[in-house]
Amino acid sequence: MADINKVVPDNTAGDFFVDTTCINCDTCRQLAPRSFADQGKFSFVFEQPQSKEDVRAATRALLCCPTGSIGTRAANDAKAIMQDLPLLIEDNVFYSGFNSPKSYGGNSFFLQHPDGNWLIDSPKYLPHLVKQFEKLGGIKYVFLTHQDDVAEAARYATEFGAQRIIHRTEISAQPDSEIVIENNDAVEFSKDFTIIPVPGHTRGHMVLLYKNKFLFTGDHLAFDPAMSQLYAFRRHCWYSWEEQTKSMARLLDYEFEWVLAGHGDRAKLPSAEMHQQLVELVDLMGLPARQWYAHFGND
C-alpha cells in the first residue's frame, strides 16, 4: 500500500497520490494519462481525476501499479473496478493488468483464441486473474518475449497446464519451458500466429504477430505518446543495438496495426502509417547515440 508519509512532493493536492516507492515504470501513465505524469525519477499526479471515467482510470492504475506506490485518501471502488481486469483492448486481445515488480512493471497481455488462449509475458500471480483467465477459457500457451519479463510465468503454466514458449538463448529464465525456439528464423506457429526472433534488447528476444494485426513486442519496440512516434530503448539495450536495428528492419516485411509493448506505451495506427513510422525508426536507429538522444531524450 502507498504510504501517505512518503508522498512524492510534485503530486497535485487531492485524493490520489504517488509515493517514493515508485519505480517510474510508466504503468500509471499508460492507464491514466490525464492524471499521471513523469517528473524524471517518479511518476506523480499532475491533475486530480474529476470525472467518473478519470477516477476509474486512476483506480485501475492504483490496482496495476507493480509496487503499490499509488494511494488515495478517499473511499474508492477498487474492488468493483478490479472486475475491469483483464481489460479488453480490441477484438479478443486484453491487457492483463496487475503488472509484476519481477518484470520491472512490464505489461502482460491475454489473447482469447478458439484453438487455445495465449498469455504474453506474465503479470502478478493473483487469484483474481486465475479466476478471470478461467472464465475466458484458460491458458494453452505462455509466450515469453525475453528473459526479463517472465515474472510468474511458471505458476500460470502450472495452474493451467500451459506450454511456455521461449528462445533457446533465454532458457535460463525458464529452464523447463515446454517449447523452445532454436534459431533466429521466423516460425509460422499456426495459421494466425508468427513468432519472430528479434535479437537486440536481449540475444533471444522474440515478438509475436497475431493475424497480421497485433504485434506483441516485449521490450523491442514501443510507442512514445508525447512524440506520437514509434521508438526503441537504446539506453536499455542489453545485447546489441546494431542487432536490434537489423531486427527492427526485418519487421518491415510484416503488416500490423497494433504495437503492444511490454515496457513503453501501446498504440494502434493504420498499417500503412505503422509501416512508415517503422521505416523512420530504423533510419533513426542508425544515428550516432548523441543524435539519437537529442531526438528522443533520455529513454
C-alpha positions as protocol buffer text, in pm:
chain_id: "A"
residue {
  index: 1
  type: MET
  ca { x: 0 y: 0 z: 0 }
}
residue {
  index: 2
  type: ALA
  ca { x: 116 y: 352 z: -74 }
}
residue {
  index: 3
  type: ASP
  ca { x: 248 y: 544 z: 227 }
}
residue {
  index: 4
  type: ILE
  ca { x: 100 y: 888 z: 293 }
}
residue {
  index: 5
  type: ASN
  ca { x: 425 y: 974 z: 474 }
}
residue {
  index: 6
  type: LYS
  ca { x: 632 y: 915 z: 159 }
}
residue {
  index: 7
  type: VAL
  ca { x: 434 y: 1122 z: -88 }
}
residue {
  index: 8
  type: VAL
  ca { x: 620 y: 1250 z: -395 }
}
residue {
  index: 9
  type: PRO
  ca { x: 626 y: 1630 z: -342 }
}
residue {
  index: 10
  type: ASP
  ca { x: 519 y: 1701 z: -701 }
}
residue {
  index: 11
  type: ASN
  ca { x: 172 y: 1549 z: -652 }
}
residue {
  index: 12
  type: THR
  ca { x: -114 y: 1792 z: -705 }
}
residue {
  index: 13
  type: ALA
  ca { x: -318 y: 1830 z: -387 }
}
residue {
  index: 14
  type: GLY
  ca { x: -614 y: 1595 z: -369 }
}
residue {
  index: 15
  type: ASP
  ca { x: -713 y: 1236 z: -303 }
}
residue {
  index: 16
  type: PHE
  ca { x: -481 y: 1041 z: -534 }
}
residue {
  index: 17
  type: PHE
  ca { x: -105 y: 1041 z: -474 }
}
residue {
  index: 18
  type: VAL
  ca { x: 214 y: 856 z: -566 }
}
residue {
  index: 19
  type: ASP
  ca { x: 476 y: 776 z: -303 }
}
residue {
  index: 20
  type: THR
  ca { x: 853 y: 745 z: -331 }
}
residue {
  index: 21
  type: THR
  ca { x: 850 y: 365 z: -365 }
}
residue {
  index: 22
  type: CYS
  ca { x: 755 y: 432 z: -730 }
}
residue {
  index: 23
  type: ILE
  ca { x: 999 y: 274 z: -979 }
}
residue {
  index: 24
  type: ASN
  ca { x: 879 y: 501 z: -1262 }
}
residue {
  index: 25
  type: CYS
  ca { x: 782 y: 205 z: -1479 }
}
residue {
  index: 26
  type: ASP
  ca { x: 514 y: 401 z: -1671 }
}
residue {
  index: 27
  type: THR
  ca { x: 218 y: 173 z: -1586 }
}
residue {
  index: 28
  type: CYS
  ca { x: 6 y: 450 z: -1435 }
}
residue {
  index: 29
  type: ARG
  ca { x: 84 y: 694 z: -1717 }
}
residue {
  index: 30
  type: GLN
  ca { x: -31 y: 439 z: -1974 }
}
residue {
  index: 31
  type: LEU
  ca { x: -355 y: 364 z: -1791 }
}
residue {
  index: 32
  type: ALA
  ca { x: -445 y: 714 z: -1674 }
}
residue {
  index: 33
  type: PRO
  ca { x: -252 y: 968 z: -1883 }
}
residue {
  index: 34
  type: ARG
  ca { x: -486 y: 1251 z: -1784 }
}
residue {
  index: 35
  type: SER
  ca { x: -388 y: 1210 z: -1419 }
}
residue {
  index: 36
  type: PHE
  ca { x: -28 y: 1085 z: -1401 }
}
residue {
  index: 37
  type: ALA
  ca { x: 295 y: 1224 z: -1547 }
}
residue {
  index: 38
  type: ASP
  ca { x: 672 y: 1169 z: -1523 }
}
residue {
  index: 39
  type: GLN
  ca { x: 887 y: 1407 z: -1317 }
}
residue {
  index: 40
  type: GLY
  ca { x: 1210 y: 1225 z: -1402 }
}
residue {
  index: 41
  type: LYS
  ca { x: 1258 y: 998 z: -1100 }
}
residue {
  index: 42
  type: PHE
  ca { x: 897 y: 917 z: -1014 }
}
residue {
  index: 43
  type: SER
  ca { x: 551 y: 931 z: -1160 }
}
residue {
  index: 44
  type: PHE
  ca { x: 322 y: 1183 z: -991 }
}
residue {
  index: 45
  type: VAL
  ca { x: -36 y: 1307 z: -1000 }
}
residue {
  index: 46
  type: PHE
  ca { x: -28 y: 1620 z: -1214 }
}
residue {
  index: 47
  type: GLU
  ca { x: -407 y: 1655 z: -1225 }
}
residue {
  index: 48
  type: GLN
  ca { x: -654 y: 1501 z: -983 }
}
residue {
  index: 49
  type: PRO
  ca { x: -919 y: 1293 z: -1164 }
}
residue {
  index: 50
  type: GLN
  ca { x: -1262 y: 1453 z: -1156 }
}
residue {
  index: 51
  type: SER
  ca { x: -1489 y: 1268 z: -1397 }
}
residue {
  index: 52
  type: LYS
  ca { x: -1611 y: 916 z: -1327 }
}
residue {
  index: 53
  type: GLU
  ca { x: -1411 y: 797 z: -1627 }
}
residue {
  index: 54
  type: ASP
  ca { x: -1088 y: 954 z: -1500 }
}
residue {
  index: 55
  type: VAL
  ca { x: -1140 y: 828 z: -1144 }
}
residue {
  index: 56
  type: ARG
  ca { x: -1195 y: 479 z: -1282 }
}
residue {
  index: 57
  type: ALA
  ca { x: -877 y: 502 z: -1492 }
}
residue {
  index: 58
  type: ALA
  ca { x: -675 y: 627 z: -1193 }
}
residue {
  index: 59
  type: THR
  ca { x: -812 y: 344 z: -980 }
}
residue {
  index: 60
  type: ARG
  ca { x: -708 y: 91 z: -1243 }
}
residue {
  index: 61
  type: ALA
  ca { x: -361 y: 245 z: -1227 }
}
residue {
  index: 62
  type: LEU
  ca { x: -366 y: 206 z: -848 }
}
residue {
  index: 63
  type: LEU
  ca { x: -453 y: -162 z: -887 }
}
residue {
  index: 64
  type: CYS
  ca { x: -198 y: -232 z: -1160 }
}
residue {
  index: 65
  type: CYS
  ca { x: 99 y: -46 z: -1009 }
}
residue {
  index: 66
  type: PRO
  ca { x: 360 y: -320 z: -955 }
}
residue {
  index: 67
  type: THR
  ca { x: 497 y: -167 z: -635 }
}
residue {
  index: 68
  type: GLY
  ca { x: 173 y: -47 z: -477 }
}
residue {
  index: 69
  type: SER
  ca { x: 300 y: 310 z: -494 }
}
residue {
  index: 70
  type: ILE
  ca { x: -33 y: 477 z: -572 }
}
residue {
  index: 71
  type: GLY
  ca { x: -280 y: 560 z: -298 }
}
residue {
  index: 72
  type: THR
  ca { x: -597 y: 755 z: -241 }
}
residue {
  index: 73
  type: ARG
  ca { x: -722 y: 934 z: 67 }
}
residue {
  index: 74
  type: ALA
  ca { x: -1085 y: 887 z: -36 }
}
residue {
  index: 75
  type: ALA
  ca { x: -1315 y: 588 z: -26 }
}
residue {
  index: 76
  type: ASN
  ca { x: -1289 y: 413 z: -360 }
}
residue {
  index: 77
  type: ASP
  ca { x: -1444 y: 140 z: -570 }
}
residue {
  index: 78
  type: ALA
  ca { x: -1124 y: -57 z: -623 }
}
residue {
  index: 79
  type: LYS
  ca { x: -1293 y: -391 z: -552 }
}
residue {
  index: 80
  type: ALA
  ca { x: -1557 y: -327 z: -818 }
}
residue {
  index: 81
  type: ILE
  ca { x: -1314 y: -172 z: -1065 }
}
residue {
  index: 82
  type: MET
  ca { x: -1089 y: -477 z: -1030 }
}
residue {
  index: 83
  type: GLN
  ca { x: -1352 y: -659 z: -1236 }
}
residue {
  index: 84
  type: ASP
  ca { x: -1242 y: -447 z: -1537 }
}
residue {
  index: 85
  type: LEU
  ca { x: -923 y: -653 z: -1548 }
}
residue {
  index: 86
  type: PRO
  ca { x: -815 y: -810 z: -1776 }
}
residue {
  index: 87
  type: LEU
  ca { x: -905 y: -501 z: -1980 }
}
residue {
  index: 88
  type: LEU
  ca { x: -1028 y: -551 z: -2335 }
}
residue {
  index: 89
  type: ILE
  ca { x: -812 y: -372 z: -2593 }
}
residue {
  index: 90
  type: GLU
  ca { x: -972 y: -483 z: -2919 }
}
residue {
  index: 91
  type: ASP
  ca { x: -1124 y: -796 z: -3069 }
}
residue {
  index: 92
  type: ASN
  ca { x: -1014 y: -1081 z: -2843 }
}
residue {
  index: 93
  type: VAL
  ca { x: -699 y: -917 z: -2703 }
}
residue {
  index: 94
  type: PHE
  ca { x: -675 y: -800 z: -2341 }
}
residue {
  index: 95
  type: TYR
  ca { x: -429 y: -615 z: -2120 }
}
residue {
  index: 96
  type: SER
  ca { x: -384 y: -849 z: -1822 }
}
residue {
  index: 97
  type: GLY
  ca { x: -327 y: -577 z: -1563 }
}
residue {
  index: 98
  type: PHE
  ca { x: -152 y: -623 z: -1227 }
}
residue {
  index: 99
  type: ASN
  ca { x: 198 y: -561 z: -1361 }
}
residue {
  index: 100
  type: SER
  ca { x: 466 y: -752 z: -1174 }
}
residue {
  index: 101
  type: PRO
  ca { x: 765 y: -598 z: -994 }
}
residue {
  index: 102
  type: LYS
  ca { x: 956 y: -909 z: -1104 }
}
residue {
  index: 103
  type: SER
  ca { x: 946 y: -773 z: -1460 }
}
residue {
  index: 104
  type: TYR
  ca { x: 1002 y: -411 z: -1352 }
}
residue {
  index: 105
  type: GLY
  ca { x: 637 y: -341 z: -1420 }
}
residue {
  index: 106
  type: GLY
  ca { x: 622 y: -490 z: -1769 }
}
residue {
  index: 107
  type: ASN
  ca { x: 284 y: -527 z: -1937 }
}
residue {
  index: 108
  type: SER
  ca { x: 128 y: -867 z: -1993 }
}
residue {
  index: 109
  type: PHE
  ca { x: -142 y: -945 z: -2247 }
}
residue {
  index: 110
  type: PHE
  ca { x: -403 y: -1219 z: -2283 }
}
residue {
  index: 111
  type: LEU
  ca { x: -534 y: -1341 z: -2616 }
}
residue {
  index: 112
  type: GLN
  ca { x: -851 y: -1548 z: -2650 }
}
residue {
  index: 113
  type: HIS
  ca { x: -842 y: -1793 z: -2941 }
}
residue {
  index: 114
  type: PRO
  ca { x: -1061 y: -2089 z: -3043 }
}
residue {
  index: 115
  type: ASP
  ca { x: -756 y: -2316 z: -3065 }
}
residue {
  index: 116
  type: GLY
  ca { x: -635 y: -2218 z: -2719 }
}
residue {
  index: 117
  type: ASN
  ca { x: -566 y: -1895 z: -2535 }
}
residue {
  index: 118
  type: TRP
  ca { x: -230 y: -1720 z: -2503 }
}
residue {
  index: 119
  type: LEU
  ca { x: -70 y: -1527 z: -2218 }
}
residue {
  index: 120
  type: ILE
  ca { x: 203 y: -1296 z: -2344 }
}
residue {
  index: 121
  type: ASP
  ca { x: 461 y: -1241 z: -2071 }
}
residue {
  index: 122
  type: SER
  ca { x: 336 y: -1259 z: -1716 }
}
residue {
  index: 123
  type: PRO
  ca { x: 151 y: -1037 z: -1469 }
}
residue {
  index: 124
  type: LYS
  ca { x: 149 y: -1090 z: -1094 }
}
residue {
  index: 125
  type: TYR
  ca { x: 6 y: -1425 z: -991 }
}
residue {
  index: 126
  type: LEU
  ca { x: -328 y: -1340 z: -829 }
}
residue {
  index: 127
  type: PRO
  ca { x: -641 y: -1545 z: -754 }
}
residue {
  index: 128
  type: HIS
  ca { x: -846 y: -1277 z: -929 }
}
residue {
  index: 129
  type: LEU
  ca { x: -654 y: -1323 z: -1254 }
}
residue {
  index: 130
  type: VAL
  ca { x: -665 y: -1701 z: -1227 }
}
residue {
  index: 131
  type: LYS
  ca { x: -1046 y: -1683 z: -1199 }
}
residue {
  index: 132
  type: GLN
  ca { x: -1074 y: -1435 z: -1485 }
}
residue {
  index: 133
  type: PHE
  ca { x: -848 y: -1640 z: -1712 }
}
residue {
  index: 134
  type: GLU
  ca { x: -1055 y: -1948 z: -1625 }
}
residue {
  index: 135
  type: LYS
  ca { x: -1373 y: -1764 z: -1727 }
}
residue {
  index: 136
  type: LEU
  ca { x: -1209 y: -1671 z: -2057 }
}
residue {
  index: 137
  type: GLY
  ca { x: -1120 y: -2034 z: -2128 }
}
residue {
  index: 138
  type: GLY
  ca { x: -786 y: -2089 z: -1956 }
}
residue {
  index: 139
  type: ILE
  ca { x: -436 y: -2065 z: -2100 }
}
residue {
  index: 140
  type: LYS
  ca { x: -279 y: -2300 z: -2355 }
}
residue {
  index: 141
  type: TYR
  ca { x: 43 y: -2110 z: -2430 }
}
residue {
  index: 142
  type: VAL
  ca { x: 257 y: -1865 z: -2234 }
}
residue {
  index: 143
  type: PHE
  ca { x: 466 y: -1671 z: -2484 }
}
residue {
  index: 144
  type: LEU
  ca { x: 777 y: -1521 z: -2326 }
}
residue {
  index: 145
  type: THR
  ca { x: 927 y: -1237 z: -2525 }
}
residue {
  index: 146
  type: HIS
  ca { x: 1256 y: -1246 z: -2333 }
}
residue {
  index: 147
  type: GLN
  ca { x: 1416 y: -1337 z: -2003 }
}
residue {
  index: 148
  type: ASP
  ca { x: 1349 y: -1007 z: -1822 }
}
residue {
  index: 149
  type: ASP
  ca { x: 969 y: -1035 z: -1825 }
}
residue {
  index: 150
  type: VAL
  ca { x: 893 y: -1395 z: -1729 }
}
residue {
  index: 151
  type: ALA
  ca { x: 772 y: -1293 z: -1379 }
}
residue {
  index: 152
  type: GLU
  ca { x: 517 y: -1557 z: -1265 }
}
residue {
  index: 153
  type: ALA
  ca { x: 505 y: -1748 z: -1594 }
}
residue {
  index: 154
  type: ALA
  ca { x: 587 y: -2081 z: -1430 }
}
residue {
  index: 155
  type: ARG
  ca { x: 299 y: -2050 z: -1183 }
}
residue {
  index: 156
  type: TYR
  ca { x: 48 y: -1971 z: -1456 }
}
residue {
  index: 157
  type: ALA
  ca { x: 181 y: -2256 z: -1669 }
}
residue {
  index: 158
  type: THR
  ca { x: 143 y: -2498 z: -1379 }
}
residue {
  index: 159
  type: GLU
  ca { x: -204 y: -2368 z: -1288 }
}
residue {
  index: 160
  type: PHE
  ca { x: -340 y: -2410 z: -1641 }
}
residue {
  index: 161
  type: GLY
  ca { x: -120 y: -2688 z: -1779 }
}
residue {
  index: 162
  type: ALA
  ca { x: 8 y: -2437 z: -2034 }
}
residue {
  index: 163
  type: GLN
  ca { x: 313 y: -2467 z: -2256 }
}
residue {
  index: 164
  type: ARG
  ca { x: 573 y: -2193 z: -2227 }
}
residue {
  index: 165
  type: ILE
  ca { x: 742 y: -2069 z: -2543 }
}
residue {
  index: 166
  type: ILE
  ca { x: 1088 y: -1914 z: -2512 }
}
residue {
  index: 167
  type: HIS
  ca { x: 1404 y: -1872 z: -2719 }
}
residue {
  index: 168
  type: ARG
  ca { x: 1696 y: -2107 z: -2658 }
}
residue {
  index: 169
  type: THR
  ca { x: 1929 y: -1824 z: -2556 }
}
residue {
  index: 170
  type: GLU
  ca { x: 1680 y: -1707 z: -2288 }
}
residue {
  index: 171
  type: ILE
  ca { x: 1618 y: -2055 z: -2149 }
}
residue {
  index: 172
  type: SER
  ca { x: 1796 y: -1990 z: -1819 }
}
residue {
  index: 173
  type: ALA
  ca { x: 1499 y: -1774 z: -1717 }
}
residue {
  index: 174
  type: GLN
  ca { x: 1258 y: -2071 z: -1755 }
}
residue {
  index: 175
  type: PRO
  ca { x: 1477 y: -2381 z: -1794 }
}
residue {
  index: 176
  type: ASP
  ca { x: 1186 y: -2626 z: -1803 }
}
residue {
  index: 177
  type: SER
  ca { x: 995 y: -2442 z: -2077 }
}
residue {
  index: 178
  type: GLU
  ca { x: 798 y: -2677 z: -2297 }
}
residue {
  index: 179
  type: ILE
  ca { x: 856 y: -2518 z: -2641 }
}
residue {
  index: 180
  type: VAL
  ca { x: 1198 y: -2375 z: -2728 }
}
residue {
  index: 181
  type: ILE
  ca { x: 1271 y: -2167 z: -3039 }
}
residue {
  index: 182
  type: GLU
  ca { x: 1616 y: -2272 z: -3155 }
}
residue {
  index: 183
  type: ASN
  ca { x: 1735 y: -2005 z: -3401 }
}
residue {
  index: 184
  type: ASN
  ca { x: 1651 y: -1665 z: -3546 }
}
residue {
  index: 185
  type: ASP
  ca { x: 1423 y: -1780 z: -3827 }
}
residue {
  index: 186
  type: ALA
  ca { x: 1060 y: -1671 z: -3809 }
}
residue {
  index: 187
  type: VAL
  ca { x: 826 y: -1953 z: -3710 }
}
residue {
  index: 188
  type: GLU
  ca { x: 476 y: -1987 z: -3858 }
}
residue {
  index: 189
  type: PHE
  ca { x: 345 y: -2136 z: -3538 }
}
residue {
  index: 190
  type: SER
  ca { x: -8 y: -2176 z: -3668 }
}
residue {
  index: 191
  type: LYS
  ca { x: -246 y: -2009 z: -3912 }
}
residue {
  index: 192
  type: ASP
  ca { x: -285 y: -1692 z: -3704 }
}
residue {
  index: 193
  type: PHE
  ca { x: 47 y: -1674 z: -3519 }
}
residue {
  index: 194
  type: THR
  ca { x: 400 y: -1593 z: -3630 }
}
residue {
  index: 195
  type: ILE
  ca { x: 691 y: -1596 z: -3387 }
}
residue {
  index: 196
  type: ILE
  ca { x: 967 y: -1358 z: -3495 }
}
residue {
  index: 197
  type: PRO
  ca { x: 1305 y: -1360 z: -3318 }
}
residue {
  index: 198
  type: VAL
  ca { x: 1439 y: -1005 z: -3287 }
}
residue {
  index: 199
  type: PRO
  ca { x: 1781 y: -1013 z: -3117 }
}
residue {
  index: 200
  type: GLY
  ca { x: 1890 y: -682 z: -2975 }
}
residue {
  index: 201
  type: HIS
  ca { x: 1740 y: -589 z: -2640 }
}
residue {
  index: 202
  type: THR
  ca { x: 1847 y: -937 z: -2538 }
}
residue {
  index: 203
  type: ARG
  ca { x: 2006 y: -1203 z: -2754 }
}
residue {
  index: 204
  type: GLY
  ca { x: 1695 y: -1419 z: -2773 }
}
residue {
  index: 205
  type: HIS
  ca { x: 1420 y: -1159 z: -2770 }
}
residue {
  index: 206
  type: MET
  ca { x: 1111 y: -1253 z: -2974 }
}
residue {
  index: 207
  type: VAL
  ca { x: 791 y: -1080 z: -3081 }
}
residue {
  index: 208
  type: LEU
  ca { x: 456 y: -1242 z: -3159 }
}
residue {
  index: 209
  type: LEU
  ca { x: 246 y: -1141 z: -3459 }
}
residue {
  index: 210
  type: TYR
  ca { x: -124 y: -1228 z: -3444 }
}
residue {
  index: 211
  type: LYS
  ca { x: -344 y: -1215 z: -3756 }
}
residue {
  index: 212
  type: ASN
  ca { x: -116 y: -954 z: -3917 }
}
residue {
  index: 213
  type: LYS
  ca { x: -281 y: -703 z: -3686 }
}
residue {
  index: 214
  type: PHE
  ca { x: -143 y: -729 z: -3333 }
}
residue {
  index: 215
  type: LEU
  ca { x: 233 y: -726 z: -3268 }
}
residue {
  index: 216
  type: PHE
  ca { x: 330 y: -813 z: -2911 }
}
residue {
  index: 217
  type: THR
  ca { x: 671 y: -652 z: -2888 }
}
residue {
  index: 218
  type: GLY
  ca { x: 807 y: -704 z: -2536 }
}
residue {
  index: 219
  type: ASP
  ca { x: 1093 y: -458 z: -2491 }
}
residue {
  index: 220
  type: HIS
  ca { x: 1189 y: -446 z: -2859 }
}
residue {
  index: 221
  type: LEU
  ca { x: 951 y: -176 z: -2984 }
}
residue {
  index: 222
  type: ALA
  ca { x: 713 y: 72 z: -2817 }
}
residue {
  index: 223
  type: PHE
  ca { x: 523 y: 393 z: -2883 }
}
residue {
  index: 224
  type: ASP
  ca { x: 605 y: 738 z: -2748 }
}
residue {
  index: 225
  type: PRO
  ca { x: 271 y: 918 z: -2700 }
}
residue {
  index: 226
  type: ALA
  ca { x: 437 y: 1255 z: -2639 }
}
residue {
  index: 227
  type: MET
  ca { x: 602 y: 1242 z: -2981 }
}
residue {
  index: 228
  type: SER
  ca { x: 334 y: 1023 z: -3144 }
}
residue {
  index: 229
  type: GLN
  ca { x: 617 y: 807 z: -3272 }
}
residue {
  index: 230
  type: LEU
  ca { x: 748 y: 452 z: -3251 }
}
residue {
  index: 231
  type: TYR
  ca { x: 1070 y: 417 z: -3056 }
}
residue {
  index: 232
  type: ALA
  ca { x: 1314 y: 168 z: -2903 }
}
residue {
  index: 233
  type: PHE
  ca { x: 1504 y: 163 z: -2574 }
}
residue {
  index: 234
  type: ARG
  ca { x: 1863 y: 239 z: -2669 }
}
residue {
  index: 235
  type: ARG
  ca { x: 1977 y: 304 z: -2313 }
}
residue {
  index: 236
  type: HIS
  ca { x: 1824 y: -25 z: -2206 }
}
residue {
  index: 237
  type: CYS
  ca { x: 1958 y: -241 z: -2487 }
}
residue {
  index: 238
  type: TRP
  ca { x: 2139 y: -522 z: -2307 }
}
residue {
  index: 239
  type: TYR
  ca { x: 2276 y: -723 z: -2601 }
}
residue {
  index: 240
  type: SER
  ca { x: 2340 y: -524 z: -2922 }
}
residue {
  index: 241
  type: TRP
  ca { x: 2196 y: -202 z: -3063 }
}
residue {
  index: 242
  type: GLU
  ca { x: 2331 y: -293 z: -3406 }
}
residue {
  index: 243
  type: GLU
  ca { x: 2148 y: -625 z: -3395 }
}
residue {
  index: 244
  type: GLN
  ca { x: 1834 y: -458 z: -3266 }
}
residue {
  index: 245
  type: THR
  ca { x: 1844 y: -219 z: -3561 }
}
residue {
  index: 246
  type: LYS
  ca { x: 1870 y: -512 z: -3802 }
}
residue {
  index: 247
  type: SER
  ca { x: 1586 y: -688 z: -3622 }
}
residue {
  index: 248
  type: MET
  ca { x: 1372 y: -376 z: -3646 }
}
residue {
  index: 249
  type: ALA
  ca { x: 1433 y: -360 z: -4020 }
}
residue {
  index: 250
  type: ARG
  ca { x: 1317 y: -721 z: -4057 }
}
residue {
  index: 251
  type: LEU
  ca { x: 978 y: -622 z: -3916 }
}
residue {
  index: 252
  type: LEU
  ca { x: 926 y: -413 z: -4229 }
}
residue {
  index: 253
  type: ASP
  ca { x: 840 y: -742 z: -4401 }
}
residue {
  index: 254
  type: TYR
  ca { x: 527 y: -773 z: -4187 }
}
residue {
  index: 255
  type: GLU
  ca { x: 197 y: -589 z: -4165 }
}
residue {
  index: 256
  type: PHE
  ca { x: 38 y: -490 z: -3835 }
}
residue {
  index: 257
  type: GLU
  ca { x: -179 y: -218 z: -3681 }
}
residue {
  index: 258
  type: TRP
  ca { x: -113 y: -260 z: -3310 }
}
residue {
  index: 259
  type: VAL
  ca { x: 212 y: -237 z: -3115 }
}
residue {
  index: 260
  type: LEU
  ca { x: 155 y: -392 z: -2772 }
}
residue {
  index: 261
  type: ALA
  ca { x: 471 y: -334 z: -2572 }
}
residue {
  index: 262
  type: GLY
  ca { x: 596 y: -491 z: -2252 }
}
residue {
  index: 263
  type: HIS
  ca { x: 763 y: -168 z: -2148 }
}
residue {
  index: 264
  type: GLY
  ca { x: 654 y: 155 z: -2308 }
}
residue {
  index: 265
  type: ASP
  ca { x: 316 y: 254 z: -2439 }
}
residue {
  index: 266
  type: ARG
  ca { x: 94 y: 74 z: -2686 }
}
residue {
  index: 267
  type: ALA
  ca { x: -67 y: 222 z: -2996 }
}
residue {
  index: 268
  type: LYS
  ca { x: -289 y: 146 z: -3292 }
}
residue {
  index: 269
  type: LEU
  ca { x: -220 y: 304 z: -3632 }
}
residue {
  index: 270
  type: PRO
  ca { x: -336 y: 224 z: -3985 }
}
residue {
  index: 271
  type: SER
  ca { x: -99 y: -41 z: -4119 }
}
residue {
  index: 272
  type: ALA
  ca { x: 46 y: 192 z: -4383 }
}
residue {
  index: 273
  type: GLU
  ca { x: 121 y: 458 z: -4123 }
}
residue {
  index: 274
  type: MET
  ca { x: 267 y: 197 z: -3888 }
}
residue {
  index: 275
  type: HIS
  ca { x: 495 y: 80 z: -4169 }
}
residue {
  index: 276
  type: GLN
  ca { x: 609 y: 434 z: -4246 }
}
residue {
  index: 277
  type: GLN
  ca { x: 680 y: 503 z: -3880 }
}
residue {
  index: 278
  type: LEU
  ca { x: 883 y: 184 z: -3865 }
}
residue {
  index: 279
  type: VAL
  ca { x: 1084 y: 293 z: -4171 }
}
residue {
  index: 280
  type: GLU
  ca { x: 1158 y: 623 z: -3997 }
}
residue {
  index: 281
  type: LEU
  ca { x: 1253 y: 449 z: -3673 }
}
residue {
  index: 282
  type: VAL
  ca { x: 1500 y: 219 z: -3849 }
}
residue {
  index: 283
  type: ASP
  ca { x: 1664 y: 527 z: -4003 }
}
residue {
  index: 284
  type: LEU
  ca { x: 1682 y: 698 z: -3663 }
}
residue {
  index: 285
  type: MET
  ca { x: 1833 y: 388 z: -3504 }
}
residue {
  index: 286
  type: GLY
  ca { x: 2128 y: 425 z: -3741 }
}
residue {
  index: 287
  type: LEU
  ca { x: 2216 y: 763 z: -3592 }
}
residue {
  index: 288
  type: PRO
  ca { x: 2508 y: 806 z: -3352 }
}
residue {
  index: 289
  type: ALA
  ca { x: 2400 y: 787 z: -2990 }
}
residue {
  index: 290
  type: ARG
  ca { x: 2430 y: 1162 z: -2934 }
}
residue {
  index: 291
  type: GLN
  ca { x: 2192 y: 1239 z: -3220 }
}
residue {
  index: 292
  type: TRP
  ca { x: 1953 y: 966 z: -3110 }
}
residue {
  index: 293
  type: TYR
  ca { x: 1924 y: 1110 z: -2758 }
}
residue {
  index: 294
  type: ALA
  ca { x: 1892 y: 1462 z: -2896 }
}
residue {
  index: 295
  type: HIS
  ca { x: 1584 y: 1339 z: -3083 }
}
residue {
  index: 296
  type: PHE
  ca { x: 1422 y: 1115 z: -2821 }
}
residue {
  index: 297
  type: GLY
  ca { x: 1571 y: 1243 z: -2497 }
}
residue {
  index: 298
  type: ASN
  ca { x: 1664 y: 1004 z: -2218 }
}
residue {
  index: 299
  type: ASP
  ca { x: 1482 y: 681 z: -2298 }
}
